[in-house]
Amino acid sequence: GVFGGTFDPPHVGHLVTAVNVRHALALDRVILMVANVPWQKVGQREITPAADRLAMVAAAVADVDQLEVGDHEIRAGGESYTADTLARLAAEHPDALLHTIVGDDAAAGIHTWERVDEVLSLSRMVVVDRPGDKVVLDESVDWIRVEVPRLDVSSTDLRARCRDGRPLDYLVTDAVLDVIRERGLYGIGVTA
Ligand code: ATP
Ligand code: MG
């Protein structure tokens, strides 16, 4: 399973999705693939440096069997396209049955993805619920909906919380909160 995102920051919605999709489809593992340059978000807001986002995701999955952090897109550099990432994974693991995991909001925009035809031919799409409309993909697409606990949590809300001084506890793991504090991300410093 390949679960791509900006993860700015990674939160319980991402983790609950990853473990439940892995379980539901009996996937060997789910890789939380950290986008290097999330080209669709560039210019809309400031993006936290990729190395910091990678450190947060690594902390989030460190103790979770079968969840992994993916640094392929960061190592590749430049703008991140799922089509390229899947091609790289398919070359690394020729026998793997790849799944691309997306929330409803991401699935709704799939036609805007770079070379979406390659994404669809290299992997099966897995769509999970997010607040908003339930997406129905074209019947020509190999896709499946997996029900996961619906958590109305977003990185956007978490960044707003940081700005306002509201708590992040229980919305991100303690390990992620430690990385945020250690690195002084989102304007949160180490408090004495
Ligand atoms: P932002 O608010 O900055 O867009 P986000 O919370 O949407 O952040 P992303 O990194 O943009 O997180 O999302 C990566 C993937 O995770 C997308 O496929 C998105 O649909 C999915 N996702 C994000 N939050 C949830 C959630 N609470 N439940 C299920 N899927 C989610
Ligand atoms: Mg998003």
Short mmCIF file of N, CA, C and O and ligand atoms in Angstrom, two decimals, residues 3-8 11 13-14 17 41 45 101-106 128-130 148 151-157 159, ligand 1:
data_model
loop_
_atom_site.label_atom_id
_atom_site.label_comp_id
_atom_site.label_asym_id
_atom_site.label_seq_id
_atom_site.Cartn_x
_atom_site.Cartn_y
_atom_site.Cartn_z
N PHE A 3 0.59 5.19 0.60
CA PHE A 3 -0.28 6.26 1.09
C PHE A 3 0.54 7.54 1.03
O PHE A 3 1.37 7.80 1.91
N GLY A 4 0.32 8.30 -0.01
CA GLY A 4 1.11 9.51 -0.22
C GLY A 4 0.48 10.71 0.44
O GLY A 4 -0.74 10.79 0.59
N GLY A 5 1.34 11.65 0.82
CA GLY A 5 0.81 12.87 1.39
C GLY A 5 1.91 13.87 1.68
O GLY A 5 3.09 13.57 1.55
N THR A 6 1.48 15.05 2.09
CA THR A 6 2.42 16.07 2.50
C THR A 6 2.78 15.85 3.97
O THR A 6 3.90 16.12 4.40
N PHE A 7 1.82 15.35 4.73
CA PHE A 7 2.03 15.03 6.15
C PHE A 7 2.63 16.22 6.89
O PHE A 7 3.69 16.12 7.49
N ASP A 8 1.92 17.31 6.88
CA ASP A 8 2.42 18.59 7.40
C ASP A 8 1.47 19.15 8.45
O ASP A 8 0.85 20.19 8.22
N HIS A 11 -1.04 13.00 11.23
CA HIS A 11 -1.98 12.98 12.37
C HIS A 11 -2.68 11.62 12.48
O HIS A 11 -2.45 10.73 11.64
N GLY A 13 -5.61 10.73 11.82
CA GLY A 13 -6.42 10.37 10.65
C GLY A 13 -5.60 9.57 9.65
O GLY A 13 -6.05 8.57 9.09
N HIS A 14 -4.36 10.00 9.42
CA HIS A 14 -3.47 9.27 8.51
C HIS A 14 -3.17 7.87 9.06
O HIS A 14 -3.19 6.88 8.34
N THR A 17 -6.13 5.44 9.15
CA THR A 17 -6.39 5.02 7.77
C THR A 17 -5.38 3.95 7.35
O THR A 17 -5.76 2.89 6.83
N LYS A 41 0.19 22.01 -3.95
CA LYS A 41 0.01 22.91 -2.80
C LYS A 41 0.94 24.10 -2.85
O LYS A 41 0.77 25.06 -2.09
N ARG A 45 0.43 27.93 0.28
CA ARG A 45 0.83 28.15 1.67
C ARG A 45 2.29 27.74 1.79
O ARG A 45 2.85 27.13 0.87
N ILE A 101 -3.44 4.47 -1.90
CA ILE A 101 -4.47 4.80 -0.92
C ILE A 101 -4.70 6.31 -0.90
O ILE A 101 -3.74 7.08 -0.79
N VAL A 102 -5.96 6.71 -1.01
CA VAL A 102 -6.29 8.14 -0.99
C VAL A 102 -7.59 8.37 -0.21
O VAL A 102 -8.47 7.52 -0.19
N GLY A 103 -7.69 9.54 0.41
CA GLY A 103 -8.95 9.97 0.99
C GLY A 103 -9.86 10.49 -0.12
O GLY A 103 -9.42 10.73 -1.24
N ASP A 104 -11.13 10.67 0.23
CA ASP A 104 -12.12 11.13 -0.75
C ASP A 104 -11.71 12.42 -1.46
O ASP A 104 -11.90 12.56 -2.67
N ASP A 105 -11.13 13.35 -0.69
CA ASP A 105 -10.78 14.65 -1.28
C ASP A 105 -9.69 14.48 -2.34
O ASP A 105 -9.75 15.09 -3.41
N ALA A 106 -8.73 13.61 -2.05
CA ALA A 106 -7.66 13.37 -3.02
C ALA A 106 -8.20 12.58 -4.22
O ALA A 106 -7.85 12.85 -5.36
N VAL A 128 -10.73 5.99 0.89
CA VAL A 128 -11.31 5.99 2.24
C VAL A 128 -12.13 7.26 2.44
O VAL A 128 -11.89 8.28 1.80
N ASP A 129 -13.07 7.19 3.38
CA ASP A 129 -13.95 8.32 3.68
C ASP A 129 -13.19 9.50 4.27
O ASP A 129 -12.32 9.34 5.11
N ARG A 130 -13.60 10.65 3.81
CA ARG A 130 -13.21 11.91 4.47
C ARG A 130 -14.45 12.76 4.49
O ARG A 130 -15.31 12.59 3.63
N VAL A 148 -13.03 3.00 7.04
CA VAL A 148 -12.16 3.17 8.20
C VAL A 148 -12.85 4.14 9.15
O VAL A 148 -13.71 4.91 8.72
N LEU A 151 -12.36 10.12 10.93
CA LEU A 151 -11.83 11.10 11.87
C LEU A 151 -11.70 12.44 11.17
O LEU A 151 -10.98 12.57 10.19
N ASP A 152 -12.41 13.41 11.70
CA ASP A 152 -12.41 14.73 11.07
C ASP A 152 -11.21 15.53 11.57
O ASP A 152 -11.35 16.49 12.31
N VAL A 153 -10.04 15.07 11.17
CA VAL A 153 -8.78 15.71 11.56
C VAL A 153 -8.05 16.05 10.27
O VAL A 153 -8.03 15.24 9.35
N SER A 154 -7.46 17.22 10.21
CA SER A 154 -6.66 17.58 9.04
C SER A 154 -5.40 18.30 9.49
O SER A 154 -5.36 18.93 10.55
N SER A 155 -4.38 18.23 8.66
CA SER A 155 -3.14 18.96 8.94
C SER A 155 -3.41 20.45 8.96
O SER A 155 -2.80 21.19 9.75
N THR A 156 -4.32 20.90 8.11
CA THR A 156 -4.67 22.33 8.08
C THR A 156 -5.18 22.79 9.44
O THR A 156 -4.77 23.83 9.97
N ASP A 157 -6.07 21.98 10.03
CA ASP A 157 -6.60 22.33 11.35
C ASP A 157 -5.49 22.30 12.40
O ASP A 157 -5.43 23.15 13.28
N ARG A 159 -2.30 22.88 11.96
CA ARG A 159 -1.44 24.07 11.83
C ARG A 159 -2.14 25.29 12.43
O ARG A 159 -1.49 26.13 13.07
P1 ATP B 1 -3.90 19.38 4.55
O1 ATP B 1 -5.03 19.84 5.42
O2 ATP B 1 -2.65 20.17 4.73
O3 ATP B 1 -4.26 19.17 3.12
P2 ATP B 1 -4.34 16.61 5.18
O4 ATP B 1 -4.80 16.36 6.57
O5 ATP B 1 -5.39 16.61 4.09
O6 ATP B 1 -3.49 17.95 5.13
P3 ATP B 1 -2.51 15.35 3.40
O7 ATP B 1 -1.07 15.16 3.65
O8 ATP B 1 -2.95 16.43 2.48
O9 ATP B 1 -3.22 15.57 4.84
O10 ATP B 1 -3.23 14.02 2.96
C1 ATP B 1 -2.58 12.85 2.56
C2 ATP B 1 -3.64 11.80 2.32
O11 ATP B 1 -4.31 11.48 3.54
C3 ATP B 1 -4.76 12.22 1.34
O12 ATP B 1 -5.10 11.09 0.53
C4 ATP B 1 -5.90 12.58 2.27
O13 ATP B 1 -7.17 12.40 1.67
C5 ATP B 1 -5.70 11.57 3.40
N1 ATP B 1 -6.21 12.02 4.69
C6 ATP B 1 -5.88 13.12 5.36
N2 ATP B 1 -6.55 13.23 6.51
C7 ATP B 1 -7.36 12.14 6.58
C8 ATP B 1 -8.32 11.68 7.53
N3 ATP B 1 -8.60 12.37 8.64
N4 ATP B 1 -8.96 10.52 7.26
C9 ATP B 1 -8.70 9.84 6.13
N5 ATP B 1 -7.80 10.22 5.19
C10 ATP B 1 -7.14 11.36 5.41
#
